[in-house]
Amino acid sequence: MSVPRGAVHAKWIVGKVIGTKMQKTAKVRVTRLVLDPYLLKFFNKRKTYFAHDPLQQCVVGDIVLLKALPERRSKHVKHELAEIVFKVGKVIDPITGKPCAGTRFLENLSDSENLTEADTTYLSEKLQELKVCSTN
Amino acid sequence: MPMKGRFPVRRTLQYLSQGDVIFKSSVKAMTVNYNTAGERSEGARKFVFFNIPQIQYKNPWVQIMLFRNMTPSPFLRFYLDSGEQVLVDVEDKTNKEITEHIKKILGKSKETLEREERERKKLSHPGTFGPKKYHLRECMCEIEGQVPCPAFVPLPKEMRGKYKTSAKNEA
C-alpha cells in the first residue's frame, strides 16, 4: 500500500509559532479540542511540532499552516511551513483585505480620497437639503 | 442538585450527539475568528458557545482553533486536504444559519451517511450470539419466550442432565 503523503497522521495543521531559535526550523504549538470524559467539556490540548522553514520568515507569535512532508526530514521535523495565516502585528482581514489590529481597521475604509469635484458638490447639496430649518 | 455552568445541557452526551454536521473526509482543520463584543459577531459567538462542541464531538479528527479579537469581521476558515481553503463570512448571521451553511457546503450528505450506516451493519450478522462488543445478544436466554437462564430460574427436572442420565441408567 503506497503512502502518497505523510508518514504522520496530521496532514494539515494550524498552529502558533513559539520558537525560531533553530536554523530553518520553527517550533509550532498546535492546540486541539479534547473532550474531558467526566466533565464532558472540551479543553485545549497542546502539542508542539517542528516545521521546516527554509526562508526563516516566521516570527514568534505568527499563526501558520503546516503541511506534512512525504517523508521525515529529520528525527523530529515531519512538517513544513505551507503558509503564514496571520503575521503577528500585520494581521490582514481576509474579508476586506485591509490591515487591521484587534477589532478596528488600521487604514480608513471609506474612499473619500477618490471623490471628484462633482461628487463633493453633489453630496454637499444633498446635505443642505437634509438640514432641518427651524421655521417660526 | 443542578449541573454547574450557564447552559450545562451543552455538556450532556445527548446534546453532543444531536449535532448533525459531519464533515467530509477532506476537511482537516477549521478556524473560527470572532469577537467577544459587538453585535455583528453575535451569531459567531453563539455558534462557538453552542455548536462547536457538537461539531467537535462528531468530527474528532478535525482540528478546531478559535481566535478572538484578531480581525474586525468574524469568519470561518476550513483547510481541506487538497490545500484548498474555504472562507465563510459569518457577519450578521445567526448560529443556526451558520450551521446550515457549513452543513450544505462541507457536510456529508444524508445519502452518504445512510450508505456508511448500511456498510457498517453489513459487517456484523445480527443473528449470532456472543460478547456484547461484537454481537447484539449474548445468550438465547435473553430473548422473550425462550427458556430463561438457569442462573435465575432452575430448569425443570426433565431438562436437567442428571435426571436424564439417571433415567437412562434405570431403563
PDB file of C-alpha atoms in Angstrom:
ATOM      1  CA  MET A   1       0.000   0.000   0.000  1.00  0.00           C
ATOM      2  CA  SER A   2       1.558   3.288  -1.035  1.00  0.00           C
ATOM      3  CA  VAL A   3       1.607   6.269   1.312  1.00  0.00           C
ATOM      4  CA  PRO A   4       1.471   9.245  -1.056  1.00  0.00           C
ATOM      5  CA  ARG A   5       1.996  11.879   1.615  1.00  0.00           C
ATOM      6  CA  GLY A   6       2.646  11.863   5.287  1.00  0.00           C
ATOM      7  CA  ALA A   7       4.327   9.211   7.285  1.00  0.00           C
ATOM      8  CA  VAL A   8       2.431  11.078  10.003  1.00  0.00           C
ATOM      9  CA  HIS A   9      -1.279  11.250  10.811  1.00  0.00           C
ATOM     10  CA  ALA A  10      -1.719  15.034  10.745  1.00  0.00           C
ATOM     11  CA  LYS A  11      -1.617  16.242   7.162  1.00  0.00           C
ATOM     12  CA  TRP A  12      -2.593  19.878   7.538  1.00  0.00           C
ATOM     13  CA  ILE A  13      -2.429  21.632  10.884  1.00  0.00           C
ATOM     14  CA  VAL A  14      -2.755  25.205  12.097  1.00  0.00           C
ATOM     15  CA  GLY A  15      -0.606  26.386  14.955  1.00  0.00           C
ATOM     16  CA  LYS A  16       1.183  29.284  16.590  1.00  0.00           C
ATOM     17  CA  VAL A  17       4.931  29.734  16.323  1.00  0.00           C
ATOM     18  CA  ILE A  18       6.601  29.666  19.711  1.00  0.00           C
ATOM     19  CA  GLY A  19      10.263  29.468  18.806  1.00  0.00           C
ATOM     20  CA  THR A  20      12.569  30.274  15.930  1.00  0.00           C
ATOM     21  CA  LYS A  21      15.950  29.777  17.561  1.00  0.00           C
ATOM     22  CA  MET A  22      16.720  26.776  15.355  1.00  0.00           C
ATOM     23  CA  GLN A  23      18.098  27.355  11.911  1.00  0.00           C
ATOM     24  CA  LYS A  24      15.445  26.994   9.203  1.00  0.00           C
ATOM     25  CA  THR A  25      13.086  25.323  11.697  1.00  0.00           C
ATOM     26  CA  ALA A  26      10.117  26.746  13.528  1.00  0.00           C
ATOM     27  CA  LYS A  27       8.673  25.344  16.741  1.00  0.00           C
ATOM     28  CA  VAL A  28       4.895  25.410  16.405  1.00  0.00           C
ATOM     29  CA  ARG A  29       2.340  24.812  19.128  1.00  0.00           C
ATOM     30  CA  VAL A  30      -0.875  23.176  17.911  1.00  0.00           C
ATOM     31  CA  THR A  31      -3.988  23.063  20.089  1.00  0.00           C
ATOM     32  CA  ARG A  32      -6.777  20.593  19.626  1.00  0.00           C
ATOM     33  CA  LEU A  33     -10.083  20.404  21.489  1.00  0.00           C
ATOM     34  CA  VAL A  34     -10.219  17.231  23.566  1.00  0.00           C
ATOM     35  CA  LEU A  35     -13.309  16.077  25.457  1.00  0.00           C
ATOM     36  CA  ASP A  36     -12.856  15.519  29.187  1.00  0.00           C
ATOM     37  CA  PRO A  37     -14.649  12.193  29.849  1.00  0.00           C
ATOM     38  CA  TYR A  38     -16.151  13.194  33.194  1.00  0.00           C
ATOM     39  CA  LEU A  39     -16.961  16.883  32.730  1.00  0.00           C
ATOM     40  CA  LEU A  40     -17.948  16.385  29.060  1.00  0.00           C
ATOM     41  CA  LYS A  41     -16.352  19.705  28.229  1.00  0.00           C
ATOM     42  CA  PHE A  42     -13.775  20.442  25.555  1.00  0.00           C
ATOM     43  CA  PHE A  43     -10.377  21.705  26.616  1.00  0.00           C
ATOM     44  CA  ASN A  44      -7.393  22.756  24.539  1.00  0.00           C
ATOM     45  CA  LYS A  45      -4.647  20.175  24.474  1.00  0.00           C
ATOM     46  CA  ARG A  46      -1.282  21.408  23.238  1.00  0.00           C
ATOM     47  CA  LYS A  47       1.307  19.630  21.204  1.00  0.00           C
ATOM     48  CA  THR A  48       4.471  21.036  19.714  1.00  0.00           C
ATOM     49  CA  TYR A  49       5.564  20.271  16.191  1.00  0.00           C
ATOM     50  CA  PHE A  50       8.737  21.246  14.410  1.00  0.00           C
ATOM     51  CA  ALA A  51       8.325  22.639  10.917  1.00  0.00           C
ATOM     52  CA  HIS A  52      10.830  23.256   8.173  1.00  0.00           C
ATOM     53  CA  ASP A  53      11.004  26.933   7.290  1.00  0.00           C
ATOM     54  CA  PRO A  54      13.703  27.366   4.625  1.00  0.00           C
ATOM     55  CA  LEU A  55      13.482  31.173   4.317  1.00  0.00           C
ATOM     56  CA  GLN A  56      13.259  31.711   8.102  1.00  0.00           C
ATOM     57  CA  GLN A  57      10.323  34.046   7.626  1.00  0.00           C
ATOM     58  CA  CYS A  58       8.456  33.071  10.805  1.00  0.00           C
ATOM     59  CA  VAL A  59       8.459  35.281  13.867  1.00  0.00           C
ATOM     60  CA  VAL A  60       7.362  34.151  17.320  1.00  0.00           C
ATOM     61  CA  GLY A  61       3.593  34.653  17.532  1.00  0.00           C
ATOM     62  CA  ASP A  62       2.667  34.020  13.890  1.00  0.00           C
ATOM     63  CA  ILE A  63      -0.262  31.749  13.122  1.00  0.00           C
ATOM     64  CA  VAL A  64       0.908  29.268  10.484  1.00  0.00           C
ATOM     65  CA  LEU A  65      -0.444  26.433   8.400  1.00  0.00           C
ATOM     66  CA  LEU A  66       1.773  23.355   8.304  1.00  0.00           C
ATOM     67  CA  LYS A  67       1.766  20.643   5.693  1.00  0.00           C
ATOM     68  CA  ALA A  68       3.002  17.121   6.331  1.00  0.00           C
ATOM     69  CA  LEU A  69       6.140  16.164   4.418  1.00  0.00           C
ATOM     70  CA  PRO A  70       6.092  12.975   2.344  1.00  0.00           C
ATOM     71  CA  GLU A  71       8.894  11.549   4.443  1.00  0.00           C
ATOM     72  CA  ARG A  72      10.533  12.700   7.668  1.00  0.00           C
ATOM     73  CA  ARG A  73      13.158  15.346   7.187  1.00  0.00           C
ATOM     74  CA  SER A  74      14.938  14.572  10.443  1.00  0.00           C
ATOM     75  CA  LYS A  75      14.187  12.888  13.724  1.00  0.00           C
ATOM     76  CA  HIS A  76      11.584  15.466  14.803  1.00  0.00           C
ATOM     77  CA  VAL A  77      10.798  17.528  11.720  1.00  0.00           C
ATOM     78  CA  LYS A  78       7.885  15.948   9.845  1.00  0.00           C
ATOM     79  CA  HIS A  79       6.120  19.082   8.600  1.00  0.00           C
ATOM     80  CA  GLU A  80       6.925  22.125   6.520  1.00  0.00           C
ATOM     81  CA  LEU A  81       5.585  25.638   6.505  1.00  0.00           C
ATOM     82  CA  ALA A  82       2.786  25.897   3.971  1.00  0.00           C
ATOM     83  CA  GLU A  83       1.521  29.405   4.626  1.00  0.00           C
ATOM     84  CA  ILE A  84       1.593  32.119   7.270  1.00  0.00           C
ATOM     85  CA  VAL A  85      -2.097  32.662   8.020  1.00  0.00           C
ATOM     86  CA  PHE A  86      -1.739  35.688  10.299  1.00  0.00           C
ATOM     87  CA  LYS A  87       1.531  37.557  10.678  1.00  0.00           C
ATOM     88  CA  VAL A  88       1.948  38.992  14.156  1.00  0.00           C
ATOM     89  CA  GLY A  89       1.422  42.748  14.157  1.00  0.00           C
ATOM     90  CA  LYS A  90       0.418  42.772  10.474  1.00  0.00           C
ATOM     91  CA  VAL A  91      -2.886  40.915  10.529  1.00  0.00           C
ATOM     92  CA  ILE A  92      -4.835  41.295   7.281  1.00  0.00           C
ATOM     93  CA  ASP A  93      -8.571  40.817   7.413  1.00  0.00           C
ATOM     94  CA  PRO A  94      -9.319  38.222   4.708  1.00  0.00           C
ATOM     95  CA  ILE A  95     -12.847  39.506   4.088  1.00  0.00           C
ATOM     96  CA  THR A  96     -11.838  43.054   3.156  1.00  0.00           C
ATOM     97  CA  GLY A  97      -8.117  42.541   2.525  1.00  0.00           C
ATOM     98  CA  LYS A  98      -7.181  45.522   4.675  1.00  0.00           C
ATOM     99  CA  PRO A  99      -4.715  45.556   7.561  1.00  0.00           C
ATOM    100  CA  CYS A 100      -6.315  45.556  10.965  1.00  0.00           C
ATOM    101  CA  ALA A 101      -5.398  45.393  14.632  1.00  0.00           C
ATOM    102  CA  GLY A 102      -7.826  43.845  17.079  1.00  0.00           C
ATOM    103  CA  THR A 103     -11.358  44.927  16.265  1.00  0.00           C
ATOM    104  CA  ARG A 104     -10.528  48.020  14.258  1.00  0.00           C
ATOM    105  CA  PHE A 105      -9.061  48.652  10.866  1.00  0.00           C
ATOM    106  CA  LEU A 106      -5.758  50.443  10.616  1.00  0.00           C
ATOM    107  CA  GLU A 107      -6.479  52.404   7.481  1.00  0.00           C
ATOM    108  CA  ASN A 108      -9.514  54.424   6.524  1.00  0.00           C
ATOM    109  CA  LEU A 109     -12.088  52.198   4.844  1.00  0.00           C
ATOM    110  CA  SER A 110     -14.117  54.859   3.016  1.00  0.00           C
ATOM    111  CA  ASP A 111     -12.806  56.050  -0.348  1.00  0.00           C
ATOM    112  CA  SER A 112     -13.095  59.767   0.372  1.00  0.00           C
ATOM    113  CA  GLU A 113      -9.770  60.438  -1.372  1.00  0.00           C
ATOM    114  CA  ASN A 114     -11.091  59.255  -4.729  1.00  0.00           C
ATOM    115  CA  LEU A 115     -14.112  61.550  -4.843  1.00  0.00           C
ATOM    116  CA  THR A 116     -14.147  64.049  -7.695  1.00  0.00           C
ATOM    117  CA  GLU A 117     -15.256  67.706  -7.528  1.00  0.00           C
ATOM    118  CA  ALA A 118     -18.688  66.910  -8.965  1.00  0.00           C
ATOM    119  CA  ASP A 119     -19.220  64.226  -6.338  1.00  0.00           C
ATOM    120  CA  THR A 120     -18.346  66.518  -3.443  1.00  0.00           C
ATOM    121  CA  THR A 121     -20.620  69.326  -4.685  1.00  0.00           C
ATOM    122  CA  TYR A 122     -23.487  66.871  -5.221  1.00  0.00           C
ATOM    123  CA  LEU A 123     -23.016  65.418  -1.743  1.00  0.00           C
ATOM    124  CA  SER A 124     -22.863  68.843  -0.075  1.00  0.00           C
ATOM    125  CA  GLU A 125     -26.062  69.868  -1.869  1.00  0.00           C
ATOM    126  CA  LYS A 126     -27.809  66.756  -0.581  1.00  0.00           C
ATOM    127  CA  LEU A 127     -26.581  67.520   2.932  1.00  0.00           C
ATOM    128  CA  GLN A 128     -28.023  71.057   2.659  1.00  0.00           C
ATOM    129  CA  GLU A 129     -31.416  69.628   1.740  1.00  0.00           C
ATOM    130  CA  LEU A 130     -31.343  67.301   4.723  1.00  0.00           C
ATOM    131  CA  LYS A 131     -30.628  70.151   7.141  1.00  0.00           C
ATOM    132  CA  VAL A 132     -33.756  70.812   9.176  1.00  0.00           C
ATOM    133  CA  CYS A 133     -34.512  74.522   9.159  1.00  0.00           C
ATOM    134  CA  SER A 134     -36.478  75.872  12.090  1.00  0.00           C
ATOM    135  CA  THR A 135     -39.469  77.961  10.987  1.00  0.00           C
ATOM    136  CA  ASN A 136     -41.310  80.082  13.481  1.00  0.00           C
TER     137      ASN A 136
ATOM    138  CA  MET B   1     -28.668  19.154  42.510  1.00  0.00           C
ATOM    139  CA  PRO B   2     -28.486  21.007  39.123  1.00  0.00           C
ATOM    140  CA  MET B   3     -25.431  20.929  36.855  1.00  0.00           C
ATOM    141  CA  LYS B   4     -22.911  23.731  37.088  1.00  0.00           C
ATOM    142  CA  GLY B   5     -22.487  26.405  34.440  1.00  0.00           C
ATOM    143  CA  ARG B   6     -24.583  28.695  32.269  1.00  0.00           C
ATOM    144  CA  PHE B   7     -26.075  26.176  29.817  1.00  0.00           C
ATOM    145  CA  PRO B   8     -24.998  22.830  31.264  1.00  0.00           C
ATOM    146  CA  VAL B   9     -27.127  20.994  28.704  1.00  0.00           C
ATOM    147  CA  ARG B  10     -24.169  21.577  26.345  1.00  0.00           C
ATOM    148  CA  ARG B  11     -22.217  19.140  28.463  1.00  0.00           C
ATOM    149  CA  THR B  12     -24.595  16.202  28.042  1.00  0.00           C
ATOM    150  CA  LEU B  13     -23.914  13.299  25.709  1.00  0.00           C
ATOM    151  CA  GLN B  14     -27.429  13.552  24.319  1.00  0.00           C
ATOM    152  CA  TYR B  15     -26.875  17.167  23.261  1.00  0.00           C
ATOM    153  CA  LEU B  16     -23.442  16.414  21.823  1.00  0.00           C
ATOM    154  CA  SER B  17     -24.720  13.515  19.756  1.00  0.00           C
ATOM    155  CA  GLN B  18     -27.525  15.689  18.368  1.00  0.00           C
ATOM    156  CA  GLY B  19     -25.024  17.561  16.219  1.00  0.00           C
ATOM    157  CA  ASP B  20     -25.791  16.874  12.567  1.00  0.00           C
ATOM    158  CA  VAL B  21     -22.768  18.435  10.894  1.00  0.00           C
ATOM    159  CA  ILE B  22     -20.405  15.640   9.892  1.00  0.00           C
ATOM    160  CA  PHE B  23     -17.594  16.922   7.699  1.00  0.00           C
ATOM    161  CA  LYS B  24     -16.345  15.246   4.557  1.00  0.00           C
ATOM    162  CA  SER B  25     -13.093  13.387   4.978  1.00  0.00           C
ATOM    163  CA  SER B  26     -11.205  16.068   3.065  1.00  0.00           C
ATOM    164  CA  VAL B  27     -11.733  18.688   5.808  1.00  0.00           C
ATOM    165  CA  LYS B  28      -8.685  18.665   8.075  1.00  0.00           C
ATOM    166  CA  ALA B  29      -8.749  21.894  10.056  1.00  0.00           C
ATOM    167  CA  MET B  30     -11.263  24.571  10.938  1.00  0.00           C
ATOM    168  CA  THR B  31     -10.532  28.055  12.241  1.00  0.00           C
ATOM    169  CA  VAL B  32     -13.105  30.387  13.763  1.00  0.00           C
ATOM    170  CA  ASN B  33     -12.271  34.091  14.117  1.00  0.00           C
ATOM    171  CA  TYR B  34     -14.768  36.037  16.150  1.00  0.00           C
ATOM    172  CA  ASN B  35     -15.014  38.995  18.512  1.00  0.00           C
ATOM    173  CA  THR B  36     -16.075  38.948  22.121  1.00  0.00           C
ATOM    174  CA  ALA B  37     -18.032  42.200  21.800  1.00  0.00           C
ATOM    175  CA  GLY B  38     -20.147  43.808  19.122  1.00  0.00           C
ATOM    176  CA  GLU B  39     -23.431  42.645  17.651  1.00  0.00           C
ATOM    177  CA  ARG B  40     -22.029  41.742  14.205  1.00  0.00           C
ATOM    178  CA  SER B  41     -20.207  38.877  15.853  1.00  0.00           C
ATOM    179  CA  GLU B  42     -23.221  37.777  17.922  1.00  0.00           C
ATOM    180  CA  GLY B  43     -24.096  34.821  15.698  1.00  0.00           C
ATOM    181  CA  ALA B  44     -20.487  33.675  15.656  1.00  0.00           C
ATOM    182  CA  ARG B  45     -20.283  33.854  19.441  1.00  0.00           C
ATOM    183  CA  LYS B  46     -23.452  31.756  19.801  1.00  0.00           C
ATOM    184  CA  PHE B  47     -22.075  29.331  17.226  1.00  0.00           C
ATOM    185  CA  VAL B  48     -18.888  28.879  19.243  1.00  0.00           C
ATOM    186  CA  PHE B  49     -20.810  28.559  22.503  1.00  0.00           C
ATOM    187  CA  PHE B  50     -23.469  26.089  21.350  1.00  0.00           C
ATOM    188  CA  ASN B  51     -22.445  24.359  18.147  1.00  0.00           C
ATOM    189  CA  ILE B  52     -18.667  23.901  18.264  1.00  0.00           C
ATOM    190  CA  PRO B  53     -18.898  21.142  20.959  1.00  0.00           C
ATOM    191  CA  GLN B  54     -21.402  19.268  18.793  1.00  0.00           C
ATOM    192  CA  ILE B  55     -19.208  19.574  15.718  1.00  0.00           C
ATOM    193  CA  GLN B  56     -16.047  18.507  17.511  1.00  0.00           C
ATOM    194  CA  TYR B  57     -17.844  15.546  19.090  1.00  0.00           C
ATOM    195  CA  LYS B  58     -18.976  14.307  15.707  1.00  0.00           C
ATOM    196  CA  ASN B  59     -15.649  15.046  13.988  1.00  0.00           C
ATOM    197  CA  PRO B  60     -12.946  14.146  16.488  1.00  0.00           C
ATOM    198  CA  TRP B  61     -10.153  14.237  13.908  1.00  0.00           C
ATOM    199  CA  VAL B  62     -10.787  17.758  12.640  1.00  0.00           C
ATOM    200  CA  GLN B  63      -8.582  20.337  14.329  1.00  0.00           C
ATOM    201  CA  ILE B  64     -10.668  23.299  15.518  1.00  0.00           C
ATOM    202  CA  MET B  65      -8.966  26.521  16.582  1.00  0.00           C
ATOM    203  CA  LEU B  66     -10.669  29.615  17.945  1.00  0.00           C
ATOM    204  CA  PHE B  67      -9.228  33.122  17.561  1.00  0.00           C
ATOM    205  CA  ARG B  68     -10.697  36.031  19.466  1.00  0.00           C
ATOM    206  CA  ASN B  69     -10.493  39.740  18.629  1.00  0.00           C
ATOM    207  CA  MET B  70      -7.955  39.455  15.833  1.00  0.00           C
ATOM    208  CA  THR B  71      -9.945  40.983  12.979  1.00  0.00           C
ATOM    209  CA  PRO B  72     -12.987  43.275  12.963  1.00  0.00           C
ATOM    210  CA  SER B  73     -15.095  40.886  10.921  1.00  0.00           C
ATOM    211  CA  PRO B  74     -15.990  37.358  12.056  1.00  0.00           C
ATOM    212  CA  PHE B  75     -15.349  34.447   9.693  1.00  0.00           C
ATOM    213  CA  LEU B  76     -14.763  30.707   9.496  1.00  0.00           C
ATOM    214  CA  ARG B  77     -11.964  29.132   7.515  1.00  0.00           C
ATOM    215  CA  PHE B  78     -11.667  25.494   6.510  1.00  0.00           C
ATOM    216  CA  TYR B  79      -8.454  23.848   5.353  1.00  0.00           C
ATOM    217  CA  LEU B  80      -9.036  20.912   3.047  1.00  0.00           C
ATOM    218  CA  ASP B  81      -6.756  18.036   2.180  1.00  0.00           C
ATOM    219  CA  SER B  82      -6.148  19.317  -1.337  1.00  0.00           C
ATOM    220  CA  GLY B  83      -4.638  22.554   0.011  1.00  0.00           C
ATOM    221  CA  GLU B  84      -7.827  24.427  -0.776  1.00  0.00           C
ATOM    222  CA  GLN B  85      -9.129  26.918   1.791  1.00  0.00           C
ATOM    223  CA  VAL B  86     -12.784  27.801   2.210  1.00  0.00           C
ATOM    224  CA  LEU B  87     -13.558  31.191   3.725  1.00  0.00           C
ATOM    225  CA  VAL B  88     -17.038  31.649   5.190  1.00  0.00           C
ATOM    226  CA  ASP B  89     -18.154  35.135   6.230  1.00  0.00           C
ATOM    227  CA  VAL B  90     -20.479  34.903   9.233  1.00  0.00           C
ATOM    228  CA  GLU B  91     -21.131  38.558   9.884  1.00  0.00           C
ATOM    229  CA  ASP B  92     -24.775  39.218  10.789  1.00  0.00           C
ATOM    230  CA  LYS B  93     -25.737  35.560  10.628  1.00  0.00           C
ATOM    231  CA  THR B  94     -27.443  33.605  13.387  1.00  0.00           C
ATOM    232  CA  ASN B  95     -25.749  30.457  14.647  1.00  0.00           C
ATOM    233  CA  LYS B  96     -28.409  28.285  13.054  1.00  0.00           C
ATOM    234  CA  GLU B  97     -27.772  29.845   9.651  1.00  0.00           C
ATOM    235  CA  ILE B  98     -24.047  29.264  10.068  1.00  0.00           C
ATOM    236  CA  THR B  99     -24.519  25.563  10.857  1.00  0.00           C
ATOM    237  CA  GLU B 100     -26.938  25.124   7.959  1.00  0.00           C
ATOM    238  CA  HIS B 101     -24.493  26.790   5.609  1.00  0.00           C
ATOM    239  CA  ILE B 102     -21.469  24.709   6.557  1.00  0.00           C
ATOM    240  CA  LYS B 103     -23.566  21.563   6.558  1.00  0.00           C
ATOM    241  CA  LYS B 104     -24.561  22.366   2.995  1.00  0.00           C
ATOM    242  CA  ILE B 105     -21.068  23.174   1.706  1.00  0.00           C
ATOM    243  CA  LEU B 106     -18.799  20.799   3.608  1.00  0.00           C
ATOM    244  CA  GLY B 107     -21.001  18.268   5.355  1.00  0.00           C
ATOM    245  CA  LYS B 108     -21.608  14.683   4.345  1.00  0.00           C
ATOM    246  CA  SER B 109     -24.970  14.335   2.662  1.00  0.00           C
ATOM    247  CA  LYS B 110     -27.724  12.184   4.111  1.00  0.00           C
ATOM    248  CA  GLU B 111     -27.287   9.548   1.380  1.00  0.00           C
ATOM    249  CA  THR B 112     -23.578   9.185   2.188  1.00  0.00           C
ATOM    250  CA  LEU B 113     -24.340   8.802   5.888  1.00  0.00           C
ATOM    251  CA  GLU B 114     -27.051   6.212   5.237  1.00  0.00           C
ATOM    252  CA  ARG B 115     -24.757   4.318   2.900  1.00  0.00           C
ATOM    253  CA  GLU B 116     -21.996   4.227   5.533  1.00  0.00           C
ATOM    254  CA  GLU B 117     -24.518   3.076   8.147  1.00  0.00           C
ATOM    255  CA  ARG B 118     -25.595   0.210   5.884  1.00  0.00           C
ATOM    256  CA  GLU B 119     -21.971  -0.772   5.230  1.00  0.00           C
ATOM    257  CA  ARG B 120     -21.309  -0.935   8.944  1.00  0.00           C
ATOM    258  CA  LYS B 121     -24.433  -3.051   9.518  1.00  0.00           C
ATOM    259  CA  LYS B 122     -23.382  -5.475   6.786  1.00  0.00           C
ATOM    260  CA  LEU B 123     -20.128  -6.283   8.552  1.00  0.00           C
ATOM    261  CA  SER B 124     -21.819  -7.992  11.524  1.00  0.00           C
ATOM    262  CA  HIS B 125     -24.603 -10.544  11.356  1.00  0.00           C
ATOM    263  CA  PRO B 126     -27.410  -9.680  13.798  1.00  0.00           C
ATOM    264  CA  GLY B 127     -28.477 -13.312  14.284  1.00  0.00           C
ATOM    265  CA  THR B 128     -25.344 -14.517  16.068  1.00  0.00           C
ATOM    266  CA  PHE B 129     -24.685 -14.625  19.816  1.00  0.00           C
ATOM    267  CA  GLY B 130     -21.551 -13.649  21.669  1.00  0.00           C
ATOM    268  CA  PRO B 131     -19.736 -10.850  23.548  1.00  0.00           C
ATOM    269  CA  LYS B 132     -21.567  -7.528  23.582  1.00  0.00           C
ATOM    270  CA  LYS B 133     -18.739  -5.859  21.688  1.00  0.00           C
ATOM    271  CA  TYR B 134     -19.304  -7.914  18.555  1.00  0.00           C
ATOM    272  CA  HIS B 135     -22.872  -9.213  18.758  1.00  0.00           C
ATOM    273  CA  LEU B 136     -26.299  -7.926  19.677  1.00  0.00           C
ATOM    274  CA  ARG B 137     -27.160 -10.612  22.233  1.00  0.00           C
ATOM    275  CA  GLU B 138     -25.049 -12.856  24.400  1.00  0.00           C
ATOM    276  CA  CYS B 139     -27.300 -15.862  25.000  1.00  0.00           C
ATOM    277  CA  MET B 140     -30.612 -17.276  23.790  1.00  0.00           C
ATOM    278  CA  CYS B 141     -31.961 -16.916  27.339  1.00  0.00           C
ATOM    279  CA  GLU B 142     -32.170 -13.120  26.867  1.00  0.00           C
ATOM    280  CA  ILE B 143     -34.984 -13.422  24.323  1.00  0.00           C
ATOM    281  CA  GLU B 144     -38.619 -13.363  25.479  1.00  0.00           C
ATOM    282  CA  GLY B 145     -40.371 -16.673  25.006  1.00  0.00           C
ATOM    283  CA  GLN B 146     -37.194 -18.765  25.160  1.00  0.00           C
ATOM    284  CA  VAL B 147     -36.047 -20.917  28.058  1.00  0.00           C
ATOM    285  CA  PRO B 148     -34.943 -18.492  30.839  1.00  0.00           C
ATOM    286  CA  CYS B 149     -31.385 -18.539  32.165  1.00  0.00           C
ATOM    287  CA  PRO B 150     -30.864 -21.384  34.674  1.00  0.00           C
ATOM    288  CA  ALA B 151     -28.859 -18.930  36.856  1.00  0.00           C
ATOM    289  CA  PHE B 152     -32.141 -17.204  37.771  1.00  0.00           C
ATOM    290  CA  VAL B 153     -34.845 -19.837  37.219  1.00  0.00           C
ATOM    291  CA  PRO B 154     -33.955 -23.519  37.765  1.00  0.00           C
ATOM    292  CA  LEU B 155     -34.620 -25.734  34.755  1.00  0.00           C
ATOM    293  CA  PRO B 156     -37.470 -28.287  35.013  1.00  0.00           C
ATOM    294  CA  LYS B 157     -36.387 -31.764  36.051  1.00  0.00           C
ATOM    295  CA  GLU B 158     -36.877 -33.263  32.600  1.00  0.00           C
ATOM    296  CA  MET B 159     -34.298 -30.901  31.031  1.00  0.00           C
ATOM    297  CA  ARG B 160     -31.573 -31.468  33.607  1.00  0.00           C
ATOM    298  CA  GLY B 161     -28.683 -33.660  32.627  1.00  0.00           C
ATOM    299  CA  LYS B 162     -28.511 -35.664  35.910  1.00  0.00           C
ATOM    300  CA  TYR B 163     -32.213 -36.626  35.614  1.00  0.00           C
ATOM    301  CA  LYS B 164     -31.812 -37.678  32.014  1.00  0.00           C
ATOM    302  CA  THR B 165     -28.746 -39.871  32.700  1.00  0.00           C
ATOM    303  CA  SER B 166     -30.339 -41.457  35.796  1.00  0.00           C
ATOM    304  CA  ALA B 167     -33.498 -42.225  33.765  1.00  0.00           C
ATOM    305  CA  LYS B 168     -31.313 -43.798  31.071  1.00  0.00           C
ATOM    306  CA  ASN B 169     -29.365 -45.861  33.629  1.00  0.00           C
ATOM    307  CA  GLU B 170     -32.570 -47.155  35.185  1.00  0.00           C
ATOM    308  CA  ALA B 171     -34.009 -48.112  31.852  1.00  0.00           C
TER     309      ALA B 171
END
